Amino acid sequence: GFEHRPALGIPYNPAYYVILNQLTITRGAANVGAGIQNYGTLTIYNSTFVDNNAAAYGGGIYSSGNLYVANSTLANNTAGNFGFGGGIHTDAVQAYVINSTFSGNSTAILNGGTPSNLYLFNTVIGNSIDFDCQNYGNPLISLNNLLEQTTTDACSLKHTSIWCKIASPVHVSPPINNRRPSPPVAPL
């Protein structure tokens, strides 16, 4: 049945420092932070958060402690009726997202009120149901991201490439014998 508790919870204690590597969290259900609730300092590497559902906010991850996410995927996570942070909802002092992918979340990333600082580097955000990004905290710092073009990007990401939504998926051929991949082609 549906239980309202996160798949993983890190209790409030500034001294707690947790590192997660190569973890998959799926189908978590909670009011807040269905995949993970973080109140300490959390570092996540090479992990996947898929199909987590928060009643209020933070479908994949909710963090009011410091958060570092690298080389990870957050996909198809949802949060509340308004999609507040389907992928990540952070009220953290510092939140870093590096080399990660957000796809199909109700809102990819929501940065809460001040003093939240969100740093977004080399990250792909697309196919969001509501917003790609919402920022209510300090100015977002971003570099070398790829963001799907929508009319609902409230983060005003700087130094970011924008692409237009494509009706059908684009496929890239894998490299053969160390050659460059062929250009993308739309399916037939």
mmCIF file of C-alpha atoms in Angstrom:
data_model
loop_
_atom_site.group_PDB
_atom_site.id
_atom_site.type_symbol
_atom_site.label_atom_id
_atom_site.label_comp_id
_atom_site.label_asym_id
_atom_site.label_seq_id
_atom_site.Cartn_x
_atom_site.Cartn_y
_atom_site.Cartn_z
ATOM 1 C CA GLY A 1 0.000 0.000 0.000
ATOM 2 C CA PHE A 2 0.818 3.679 -0.057
ATOM 3 C CA GLU A 3 2.915 4.694 2.948
ATOM 4 C CA HIS A 4 3.922 8.280 3.637
ATOM 5 C CA ARG A 5 7.582 7.902 4.475
ATOM 6 C CA PRO A 6 10.707 8.382 2.377
ATOM 7 C CA ALA A 7 12.711 5.507 0.988
ATOM 8 C CA LEU A 8 15.718 6.960 2.878
ATOM 9 C CA GLY A 9 15.756 9.626 5.591
ATOM 10 C CA ILE A 10 18.794 11.475 6.967
ATOM 11 C CA PRO A 11 17.824 13.026 10.319
ATOM 12 C CA TYR A 12 18.477 16.635 11.263
ATOM 13 C CA ASN A 13 22.012 16.950 12.537
ATOM 14 C CA PRO A 14 24.587 19.267 10.960
ATOM 15 C CA ALA A 15 27.291 16.793 11.980
ATOM 16 C CA TYR A 16 25.793 14.027 9.785
ATOM 17 C CA TYR A 17 27.674 13.641 6.527
ATOM 18 C CA VAL A 18 26.359 10.870 4.274
ATOM 19 C CA ILE A 19 27.816 9.716 0.932
ATOM 20 C CA LEU A 20 25.747 7.531 -1.405
ATOM 21 C CA ASN A 21 27.207 5.942 -4.534
ATOM 22 C CA GLN A 22 25.559 3.750 -7.198
ATOM 23 C CA LEU A 23 22.185 3.688 -5.504
ATOM 24 C CA THR A 24 18.786 3.316 -7.171
ATOM 25 C CA ILE A 25 15.701 4.598 -5.366
ATOM 26 C CA THR A 26 12.369 3.930 -6.994
ATOM 27 C CA ARG A 27 8.676 4.125 -6.088
ATOM 28 C CA GLY A 28 9.168 5.974 -2.806
ATOM 29 C CA ALA A 29 6.060 7.695 -1.447
ATOM 30 C CA ALA A 30 5.988 10.402 1.235
ATOM 31 C CA ASN A 31 4.514 13.797 1.997
ATOM 32 C CA VAL A 32 7.976 15.355 1.566
ATOM 33 C CA GLY A 33 11.072 13.787 -0.002
ATOM 34 C CA ALA A 34 9.699 10.507 -1.328
ATOM 35 C CA GLY A 35 13.112 9.243 -2.489
ATOM 36 C CA ILE A 36 15.304 10.909 0.133
ATOM 37 C CA GLN A 37 14.716 13.424 2.917
ATOM 38 C CA ASN A 38 17.987 15.119 3.874
ATOM 39 C CA TYR A 39 18.530 17.291 6.928
ATOM 40 C CA GLY A 40 22.303 16.759 7.231
ATOM 41 C CA THR A 41 24.965 16.977 4.510
ATOM 42 C CA LEU A 42 24.366 14.565 1.640
ATOM 43 C CA THR A 43 26.592 13.686 -1.322
ATOM 44 C CA ILE A 44 25.154 11.497 -4.080
ATOM 45 C CA TYR A 45 27.237 9.996 -6.918
ATOM 46 C CA ASN A 46 26.217 7.806 -9.863
ATOM 47 C CA SER A 47 22.692 7.208 -8.605
ATOM 48 C CA THR A 48 19.173 7.010 -10.014
ATOM 49 C CA PHE A 49 15.857 8.277 -8.610
ATOM 50 C CA VAL A 50 12.848 7.067 -10.617
ATOM 51 C CA ASP A 51 9.067 7.111 -10.102
ATOM 52 C CA ASN A 52 9.053 8.608 -6.593
ATOM 53 C CA ASN A 53 5.908 10.500 -5.549
ATOM 54 C CA ALA A 54 5.732 13.170 -2.842
ATOM 55 C CA ALA A 55 2.331 14.509 -1.809
ATOM 56 C CA ALA A 56 3.759 18.001 -1.198
ATOM 57 C CA TYR A 57 7.314 18.522 -2.531
ATOM 58 C CA GLY A 58 10.621 16.807 -3.218
ATOM 59 C CA GLY A 59 9.564 13.761 -5.240
ATOM 60 C CA GLY A 60 13.084 12.450 -5.831
ATOM 61 C CA ILE A 61 14.998 14.403 -3.169
ATOM 62 C CA TYR A 62 14.054 16.940 -0.504
ATOM 63 C CA SER A 63 16.984 18.649 1.179
ATOM 64 C CA SER A 64 17.144 21.324 3.840
ATOM 65 C CA GLY A 65 20.758 20.353 4.526
ATOM 66 C CA ASN A 66 23.678 20.779 2.143
ATOM 67 C CA LEU A 67 23.302 18.679 -1.001
ATOM 68 C CA TYR A 68 25.774 17.548 -3.672
ATOM 69 C CA VAL A 69 24.481 15.469 -6.620
ATOM 70 C CA ALA A 70 26.869 14.309 -9.361
ATOM 71 C CA ASN A 71 26.563 11.956 -12.333
ATOM 72 C CA SER A 72 23.009 11.005 -11.405
ATOM 73 C CA THR A 73 19.591 10.671 -13.053
ATOM 74 C CA LEU A 74 16.241 11.853 -11.702
ATOM 75 C CA ALA A 75 13.340 10.726 -13.888
ATOM 76 C CA ASN A 76 9.546 10.579 -13.654
ATOM 77 C CA ASN A 77 9.395 11.879 -10.083
ATOM 78 C CA THR A 78 6.343 13.896 -9.034
ATOM 79 C CA ALA A 79 5.481 16.298 -6.241
ATOM 80 C CA GLY A 80 2.096 17.650 -5.201
ATOM 81 C CA ASN A 81 -0.565 19.305 -7.307
ATOM 82 C CA PHE A 82 1.798 22.096 -8.338
ATOM 83 C CA GLY A 83 4.891 19.983 -8.989
ATOM 84 C CA PHE A 84 7.089 21.620 -6.367
ATOM 85 C CA GLY A 85 10.444 19.973 -6.957
ATOM 86 C CA GLY A 86 9.451 16.694 -8.543
ATOM 87 C CA GLY A 87 13.138 15.924 -9.112
ATOM 88 C CA ILE A 88 14.749 17.964 -6.325
ATOM 89 C CA HIS A 89 13.316 20.468 -3.863
ATOM 90 C CA THR A 90 16.026 22.216 -1.890
ATOM 91 C CA ASP A 91 15.910 24.653 0.987
ATOM 92 C CA ALA A 92 19.594 23.952 1.577
ATOM 93 C CA VAL A 93 22.243 26.528 2.281
ATOM 94 C CA GLN A 94 24.283 25.038 -0.583
ATOM 95 C CA ALA A 95 23.003 22.672 -3.287
ATOM 96 C CA TYR A 96 25.203 21.532 -6.178
ATOM 97 C CA VAL A 97 23.998 19.504 -9.180
ATOM 98 C CA ILE A 98 26.781 18.437 -11.554
ATOM 99 C CA ASN A 99 26.794 16.221 -14.681
ATOM 100 C CA SER A 100 23.274 14.975 -14.040
ATOM 101 C CA THR A 101 20.070 14.408 -16.017
ATOM 102 C CA PHE A 102 16.469 15.353 -15.166
ATOM 103 C CA SER A 103 13.717 13.937 -17.382
ATOM 104 C CA GLY A 104 9.942 13.659 -17.036
ATOM 105 C CA ASN A 105 9.730 15.132 -13.521
ATOM 106 C CA SER A 106 6.747 17.291 -12.494
ATOM 107 C CA THR A 107 9.293 20.075 -11.895
ATOM 108 C CA ALA A 108 12.947 19.211 -12.359
ATOM 109 C CA ILE A 109 14.423 21.494 -9.679
ATOM 110 C CA LEU A 110 12.920 23.908 -7.172
ATOM 111 C CA ASN A 111 15.249 26.127 -5.145
ATOM 112 C CA GLY A 112 13.454 27.316 -2.004
ATOM 113 C CA GLY A 113 13.743 30.602 -0.135
ATOM 114 C CA THR A 114 16.857 32.410 0.966
ATOM 115 C CA PRO A 115 19.518 31.608 2.040
ATOM 116 C CA SER A 116 19.399 28.804 -0.549
ATOM 117 C CA ASN A 117 22.170 28.780 -3.145
ATOM 118 C CA LEU A 118 21.778 26.449 -6.129
ATOM 119 C CA TYR A 119 24.725 25.675 -8.411
ATOM 120 C CA LEU A 120 23.899 23.831 -11.628
ATOM 121 C CA PHE A 121 26.747 22.639 -13.887
ATOM 122 C CA ASN A 122 26.851 20.385 -16.983
ATOM 123 C CA THR A 123 23.306 19.168 -16.416
ATOM 124 C CA VAL A 124 20.513 18.202 -18.838
ATOM 125 C CA ILE A 125 16.909 19.147 -17.983
ATOM 126 C CA GLY A 126 14.006 18.156 -20.221
ATOM 127 C CA ASN A 127 10.524 16.700 -20.622
ATOM 128 C CA SER A 128 9.360 18.340 -17.390
ATOM 129 C CA ILE A 129 5.619 18.146 -16.794
ATOM 130 C CA ASP A 130 5.268 21.600 -15.185
ATOM 131 C CA PHE A 131 8.486 23.611 -14.835
ATOM 132 C CA ASP A 132 12.071 22.908 -15.786
ATOM 133 C CA CYS A 133 13.263 25.042 -12.907
ATOM 134 C CA GLN A 134 11.797 27.301 -10.222
ATOM 135 C CA ASN A 135 13.976 29.580 -8.103
ATOM 136 C CA TYR A 136 12.776 31.375 -4.981
ATOM 137 C CA GLY A 137 16.219 31.543 -3.377
ATOM 138 C CA ASN A 138 19.372 33.492 -4.128
ATOM 139 C CA PRO A 139 20.376 33.915 -7.786
ATOM 140 C CA LEU A 140 21.080 30.576 -9.416
ATOM 141 C CA ILE A 141 24.644 29.948 -10.560
ATOM 142 C CA SER A 142 24.809 27.799 -13.695
ATOM 143 C CA LEU A 143 27.279 26.831 -16.390
ATOM 144 C CA ASN A 144 27.217 24.545 -19.463
ATOM 145 C CA ASN A 145 23.726 23.112 -19.016
ATOM 146 C CA LEU A 146 21.310 21.829 -21.650
ATOM 147 C CA LEU A 147 17.727 22.873 -21.034
ATOM 148 C CA GLU A 148 14.631 22.024 -23.058
ATOM 149 C CA GLN A 149 12.919 25.181 -24.316
ATOM 150 C CA THR A 150 9.716 25.805 -22.402
ATOM 151 C CA THR A 151 7.786 28.882 -21.437
ATOM 152 C CA THR A 152 7.944 27.899 -17.770
ATOM 153 C CA ASP A 153 11.659 28.235 -16.904
ATOM 154 C CA ALA A 154 11.594 30.581 -13.930
ATOM 155 C CA CYS A 155 15.309 30.224 -13.139
ATOM 156 C CA SER A 156 16.686 32.291 -16.030
ATOM 157 C CA LEU A 157 19.636 29.942 -16.399
ATOM 158 C CA LYS A 158 22.765 31.675 -17.655
ATOM 159 C CA HIS A 159 25.372 30.074 -19.935
ATOM 160 C CA THR A 160 22.882 27.394 -20.888
ATOM 161 C CA SER A 161 22.059 25.878 -24.248
ATOM 162 C CA ILE A 162 18.360 25.687 -25.062
ATOM 163 C CA TRP A 163 16.777 23.170 -27.405
ATOM 164 C CA CYS A 164 13.272 23.038 -28.753
ATOM 165 C CA LYS A 165 10.954 20.198 -27.900
ATOM 166 C CA ILE A 166 10.881 17.501 -30.558
ATOM 167 C CA ALA A 167 7.683 15.567 -31.172
ATOM 168 C CA SER A 168 9.396 12.185 -31.388
ATOM 169 C CA PRO A 169 12.619 10.942 -29.791
ATOM 170 C CA VAL A 170 15.929 11.535 -31.482
ATOM 171 C CA HIS A 171 18.367 8.638 -31.766
ATOM 172 C CA VAL A 172 22.145 8.919 -32.006
ATOM 173 C CA SER A 173 24.044 5.986 -33.483
ATOM 174 C CA PRO A 174 26.721 4.560 -31.169
ATOM 175 C CA PRO A 175 30.371 5.027 -32.178
ATOM 176 C CA ILE A 176 31.836 2.266 -34.351
ATOM 177 C CA ASN A 177 35.568 1.529 -34.306
ATOM 178 C CA ASN A 178 36.410 4.783 -32.508
ATOM 179 C CA ARG A 179 34.617 6.914 -35.117
ATOM 180 C CA ARG A 180 32.487 9.843 -34.145
ATOM 181 C CA PRO A 181 28.776 9.074 -33.747
ATOM 182 C CA SER A 182 26.559 9.844 -36.695
ATOM 183 C CA PRO A 183 24.372 12.943 -36.485
ATOM 184 C CA PRO A 184 20.962 12.579 -34.802
ATOM 185 C CA VAL A 185 18.122 11.359 -36.972
ATOM 186 C CA ALA A 186 14.401 11.361 -36.262
ATOM 187 C CA PRO A 187 12.779 7.916 -36.183
ATOM 188 C CA LEU A 188 10.829 6.837 -39.233
#
